[in-house]
Tab-separated table of C-alpha atoms and ligand atoms in Angstrom:
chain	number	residue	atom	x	y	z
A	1	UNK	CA	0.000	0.000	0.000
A	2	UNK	CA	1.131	3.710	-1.240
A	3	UNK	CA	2.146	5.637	1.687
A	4	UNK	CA	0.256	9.157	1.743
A	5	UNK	CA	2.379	11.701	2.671
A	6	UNK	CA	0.294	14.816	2.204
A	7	UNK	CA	1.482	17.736	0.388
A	8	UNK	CA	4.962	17.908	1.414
A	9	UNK	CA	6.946	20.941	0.184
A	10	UNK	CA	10.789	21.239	-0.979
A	11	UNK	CA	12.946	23.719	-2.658
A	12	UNK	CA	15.898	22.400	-5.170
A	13	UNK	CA	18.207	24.179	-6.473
A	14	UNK	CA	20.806	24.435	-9.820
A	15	UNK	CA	23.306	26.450	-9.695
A	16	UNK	CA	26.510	27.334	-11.856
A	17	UNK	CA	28.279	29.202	-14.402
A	18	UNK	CA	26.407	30.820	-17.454
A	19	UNK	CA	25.999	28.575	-20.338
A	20	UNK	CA	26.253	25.273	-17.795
A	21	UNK	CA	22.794	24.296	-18.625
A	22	UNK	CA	21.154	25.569	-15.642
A	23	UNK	CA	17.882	26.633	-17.506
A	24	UNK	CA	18.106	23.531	-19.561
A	25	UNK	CA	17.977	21.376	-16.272
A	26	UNK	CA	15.057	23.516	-14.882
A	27	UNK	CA	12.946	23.352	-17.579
A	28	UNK	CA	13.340	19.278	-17.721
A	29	UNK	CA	12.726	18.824	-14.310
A	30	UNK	CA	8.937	21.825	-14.762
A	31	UNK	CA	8.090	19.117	-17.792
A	32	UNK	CA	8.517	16.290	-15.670
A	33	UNK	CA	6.334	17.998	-13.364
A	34	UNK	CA	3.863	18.834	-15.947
A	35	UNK	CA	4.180	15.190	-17.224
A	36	UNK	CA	2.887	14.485	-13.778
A	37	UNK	CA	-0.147	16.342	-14.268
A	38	UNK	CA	1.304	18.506	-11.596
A	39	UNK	CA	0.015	22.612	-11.375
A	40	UNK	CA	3.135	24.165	-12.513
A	41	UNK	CA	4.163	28.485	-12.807
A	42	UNK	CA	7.161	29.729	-13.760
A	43	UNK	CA	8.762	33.261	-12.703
A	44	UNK	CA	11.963	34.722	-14.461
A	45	UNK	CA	13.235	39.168	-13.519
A	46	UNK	CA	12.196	41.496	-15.641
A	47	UNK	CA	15.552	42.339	-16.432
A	48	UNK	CA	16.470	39.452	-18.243
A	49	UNK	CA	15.016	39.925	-21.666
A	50	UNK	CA	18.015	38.239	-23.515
A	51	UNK	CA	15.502	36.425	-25.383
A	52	UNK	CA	12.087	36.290	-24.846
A	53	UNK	CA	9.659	38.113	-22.013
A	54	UNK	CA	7.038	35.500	-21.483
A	55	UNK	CA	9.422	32.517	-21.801
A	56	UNK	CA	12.319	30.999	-20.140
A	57	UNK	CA	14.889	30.250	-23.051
A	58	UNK	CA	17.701	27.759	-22.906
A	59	UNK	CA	20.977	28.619	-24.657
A	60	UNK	CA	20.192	25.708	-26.470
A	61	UNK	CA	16.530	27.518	-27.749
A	62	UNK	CA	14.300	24.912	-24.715
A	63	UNK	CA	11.532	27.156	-23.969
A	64	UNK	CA	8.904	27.466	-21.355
A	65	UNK	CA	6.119	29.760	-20.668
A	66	UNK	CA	6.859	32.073	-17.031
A	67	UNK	CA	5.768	35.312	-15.816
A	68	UNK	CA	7.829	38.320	-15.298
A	69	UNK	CA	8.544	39.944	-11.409
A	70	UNK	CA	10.631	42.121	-10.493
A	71	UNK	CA	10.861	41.053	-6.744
A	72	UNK	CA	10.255	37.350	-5.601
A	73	UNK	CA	7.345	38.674	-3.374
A	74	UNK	CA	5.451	39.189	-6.435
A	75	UNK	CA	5.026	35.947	-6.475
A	76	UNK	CA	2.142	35.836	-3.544
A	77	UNK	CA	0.068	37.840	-5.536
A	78	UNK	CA	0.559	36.467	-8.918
A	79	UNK	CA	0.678	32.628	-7.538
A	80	UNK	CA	-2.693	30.524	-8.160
A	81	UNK	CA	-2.728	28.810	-5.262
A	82	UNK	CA	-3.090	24.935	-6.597
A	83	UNK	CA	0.123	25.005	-8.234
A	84	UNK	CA	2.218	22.758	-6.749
A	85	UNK	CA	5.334	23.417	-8.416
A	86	UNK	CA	6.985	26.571	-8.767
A	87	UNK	CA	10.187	27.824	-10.761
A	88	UNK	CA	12.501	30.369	-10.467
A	89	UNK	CA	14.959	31.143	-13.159
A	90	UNK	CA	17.693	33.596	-13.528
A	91	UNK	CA	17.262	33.726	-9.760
A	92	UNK	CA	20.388	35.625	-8.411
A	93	UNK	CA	18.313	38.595	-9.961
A	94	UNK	CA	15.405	38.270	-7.685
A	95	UNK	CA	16.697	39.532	-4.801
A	96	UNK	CA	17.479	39.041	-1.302
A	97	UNK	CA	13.556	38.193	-0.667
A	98	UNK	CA	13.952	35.066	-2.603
A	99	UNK	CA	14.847	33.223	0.527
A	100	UNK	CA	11.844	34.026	2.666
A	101	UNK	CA	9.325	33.659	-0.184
A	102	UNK	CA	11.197	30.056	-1.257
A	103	UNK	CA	10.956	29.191	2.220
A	104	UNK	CA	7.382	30.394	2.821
A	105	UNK	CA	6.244	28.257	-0.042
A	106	UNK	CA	7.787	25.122	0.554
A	107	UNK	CA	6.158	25.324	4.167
A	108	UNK	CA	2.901	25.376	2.253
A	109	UNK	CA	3.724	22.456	0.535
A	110	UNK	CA	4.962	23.603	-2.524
A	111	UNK	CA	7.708	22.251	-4.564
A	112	UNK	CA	10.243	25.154	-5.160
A	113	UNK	CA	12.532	24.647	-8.403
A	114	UNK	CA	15.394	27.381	-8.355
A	115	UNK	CA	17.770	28.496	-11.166
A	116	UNK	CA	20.588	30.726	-10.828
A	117	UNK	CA	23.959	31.845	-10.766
A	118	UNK	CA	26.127	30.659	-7.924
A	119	UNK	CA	29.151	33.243	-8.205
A	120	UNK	CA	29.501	36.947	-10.081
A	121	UNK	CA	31.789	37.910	-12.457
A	122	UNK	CA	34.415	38.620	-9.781
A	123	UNK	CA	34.239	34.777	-8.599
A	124	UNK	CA	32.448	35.984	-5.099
A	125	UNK	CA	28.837	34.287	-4.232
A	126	UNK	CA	26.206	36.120	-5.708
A	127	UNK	CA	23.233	36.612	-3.124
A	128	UNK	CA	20.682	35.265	-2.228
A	129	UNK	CA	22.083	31.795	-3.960
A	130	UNK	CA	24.357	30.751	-0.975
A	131	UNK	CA	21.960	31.407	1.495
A	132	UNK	CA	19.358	29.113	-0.783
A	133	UNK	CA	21.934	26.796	-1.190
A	134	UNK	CA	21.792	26.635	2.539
A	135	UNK	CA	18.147	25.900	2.875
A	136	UNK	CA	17.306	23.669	-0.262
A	137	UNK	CA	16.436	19.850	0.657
A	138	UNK	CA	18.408	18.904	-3.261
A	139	UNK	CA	21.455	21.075	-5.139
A	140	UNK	CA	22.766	20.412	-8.396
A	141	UNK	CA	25.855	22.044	-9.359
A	142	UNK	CA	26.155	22.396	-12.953
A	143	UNK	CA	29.543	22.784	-15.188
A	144	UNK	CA	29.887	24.508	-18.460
A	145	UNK	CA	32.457	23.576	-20.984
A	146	UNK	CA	35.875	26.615	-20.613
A	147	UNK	CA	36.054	28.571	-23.513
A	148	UNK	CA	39.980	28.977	-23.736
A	149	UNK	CA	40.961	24.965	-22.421
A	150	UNK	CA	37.890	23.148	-22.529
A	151	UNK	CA	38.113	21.837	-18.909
A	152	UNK	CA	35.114	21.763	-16.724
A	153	UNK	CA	34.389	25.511	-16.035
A	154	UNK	CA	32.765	26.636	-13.148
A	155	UNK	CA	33.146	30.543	-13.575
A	156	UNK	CA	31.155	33.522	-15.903
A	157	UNK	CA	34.161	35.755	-17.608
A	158	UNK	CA	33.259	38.988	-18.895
A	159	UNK	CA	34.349	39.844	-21.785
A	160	UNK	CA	33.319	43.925	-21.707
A	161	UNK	CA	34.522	46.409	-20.024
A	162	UNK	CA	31.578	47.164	-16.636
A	163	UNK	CA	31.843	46.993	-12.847
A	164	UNK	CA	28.333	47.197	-12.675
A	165	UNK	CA	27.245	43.569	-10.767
A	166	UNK	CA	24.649	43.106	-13.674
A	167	UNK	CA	25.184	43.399	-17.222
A	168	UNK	CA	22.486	41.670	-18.977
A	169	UNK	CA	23.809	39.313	-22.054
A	170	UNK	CA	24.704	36.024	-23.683
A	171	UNK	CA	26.912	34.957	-26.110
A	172	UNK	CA	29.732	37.922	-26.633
A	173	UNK	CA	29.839	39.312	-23.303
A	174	UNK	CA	30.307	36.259	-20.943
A	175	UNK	CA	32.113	32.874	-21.614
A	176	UNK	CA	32.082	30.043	-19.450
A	177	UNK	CA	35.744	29.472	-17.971
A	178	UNK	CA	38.056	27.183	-15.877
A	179	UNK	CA	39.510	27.885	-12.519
A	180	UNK	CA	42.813	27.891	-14.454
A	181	UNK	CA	41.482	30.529	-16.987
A	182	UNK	CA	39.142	32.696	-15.310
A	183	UNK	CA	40.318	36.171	-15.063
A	184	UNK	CA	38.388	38.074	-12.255
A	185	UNK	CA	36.698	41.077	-13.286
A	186	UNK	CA	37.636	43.317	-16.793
A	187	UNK	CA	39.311	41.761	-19.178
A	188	UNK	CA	43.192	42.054	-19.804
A	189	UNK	CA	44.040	45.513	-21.294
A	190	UNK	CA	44.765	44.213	-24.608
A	191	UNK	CA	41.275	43.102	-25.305
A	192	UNK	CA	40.171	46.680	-23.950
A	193	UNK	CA	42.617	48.513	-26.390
A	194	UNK	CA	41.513	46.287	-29.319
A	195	UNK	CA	38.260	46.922	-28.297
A	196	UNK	CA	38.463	51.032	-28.020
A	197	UNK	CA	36.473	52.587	-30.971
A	198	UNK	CA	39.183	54.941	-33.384
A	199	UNK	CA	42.282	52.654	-32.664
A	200	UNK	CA	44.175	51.472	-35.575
A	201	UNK	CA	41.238	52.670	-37.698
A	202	UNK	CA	41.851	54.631	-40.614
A	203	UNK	CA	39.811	58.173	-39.938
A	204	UNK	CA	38.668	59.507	-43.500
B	301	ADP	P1	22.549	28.362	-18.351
B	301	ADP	O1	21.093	28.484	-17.957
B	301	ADP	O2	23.381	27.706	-17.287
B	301	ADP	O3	23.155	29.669	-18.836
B	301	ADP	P2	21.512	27.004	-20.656
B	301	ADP	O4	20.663	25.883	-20.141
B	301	ADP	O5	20.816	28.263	-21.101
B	301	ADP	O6	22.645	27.348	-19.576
B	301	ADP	O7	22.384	26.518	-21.896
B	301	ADP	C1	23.147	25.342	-21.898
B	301	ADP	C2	23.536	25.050	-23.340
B	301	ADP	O8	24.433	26.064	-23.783
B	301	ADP	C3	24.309	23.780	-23.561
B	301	ADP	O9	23.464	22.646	-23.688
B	301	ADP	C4	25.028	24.056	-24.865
B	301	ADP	O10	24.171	23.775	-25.965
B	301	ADP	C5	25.217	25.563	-24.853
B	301	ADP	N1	26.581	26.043	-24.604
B	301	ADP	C6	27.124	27.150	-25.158
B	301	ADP	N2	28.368	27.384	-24.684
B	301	ADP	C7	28.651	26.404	-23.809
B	301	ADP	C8	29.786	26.095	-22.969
B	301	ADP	N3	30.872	26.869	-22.938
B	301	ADP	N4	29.716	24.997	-22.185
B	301	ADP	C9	28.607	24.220	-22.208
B	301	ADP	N5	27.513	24.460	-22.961
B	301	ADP	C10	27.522	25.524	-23.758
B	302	ZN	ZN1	40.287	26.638	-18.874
């Protein structure tokens, strides 16, 4: 005989490096759910509109349909409350409410699917990840492929020139890298010189 254990709630969470597969792994684990015949809603920030506003988008072009916040509390107004499964992608944009509003759910018996990157483009932990990292019941650490060695890479380089924490972008701007290759912060001078408009252009 099945063992009813009422609506228990959990939060797992993938974390990693841009380009590690991340979204890819979230949205296979929401289909399962849907597969299940599972309730399931999907929230993403505004600010990433890399690709698509109403969809979570794979680097690989997987696609799923989610809803747009701003701030994870959002969430308690826009949730319908028989889902049972909710994701988060993109999630070190959300903000440091994130953890209450993960927690609060999974107390309600929700299953809480979180996406998001793990360190900044400095290396350092970017909030509220390690603190979610501290309270999720699964983690899955994902690994891209480095760009310059092709060694498991576990960091985001960027390749423009920004100390601003978030620069939204994909392919051009970031590369996944190795511990070996990362390079903390703005890239090597050389790029930046290459890179300067005017310089070893011909002015007419
Ligand atoms: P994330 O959400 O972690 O940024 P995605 O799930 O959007 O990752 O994309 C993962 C896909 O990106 C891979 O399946 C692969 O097709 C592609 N990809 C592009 N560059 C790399 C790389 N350097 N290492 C691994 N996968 C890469
Ligand atoms: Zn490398």
């Amino acid at each position: 005989m099945d063992i009813v254990t009422g609506n228990i709630g959990w939060i797992e969470v993938v974390c990693g490096p841009m380009f590690s597969g991340k979204s890819e792994e979230l949205i296979r684990r929401l289909r399962r759910a849907k597969i299940a015949r599972k309730r399931v809603q999907v929230f993403k920030p505004v600010l990433d509109d890399r690709y698509s506003a109403d969809e979570i988008v794979s680097h690989s072009d997987c696609r799923m349909p989610s809803q747009v916040i701003k701030d994870a509390r959002e969430v308690l107004n826009l949730l319908d409350w028989r889902t049972q499964v909710i994701g988060f992608d993109e999630a070190n944009f959300l903000g440091p409410n994130l953890v209450e509003i993960a927690q609060q759910l999974a107390d309600s018996g929700k299953q809480v699917l979180i996406a998001g990157l793990d360190t900044d483009y400095l290396g350092r932990p970017f909030p509220p990840m390690p603190e979610l990292l501290a309270l999720a019941e699964s983690i899955t650490k994902t690994l891209a492929i480095c760009m310059r060695c092709g060694n498991p890479a576990k960091h985001t380089q960027r390749l423009v020139e920004s100390e601003e924490l978030i620069v939204v972008g994909a392919t051009g701007m970031y590369e996944a890298r190795c511990r070996r290759c990362f390079e903390p912060g703005i890239p090597k001078q050389e790029y930046l010189e290459f890179a300067k408009p005017g310089r070893d252009r011909h002015t007419v």
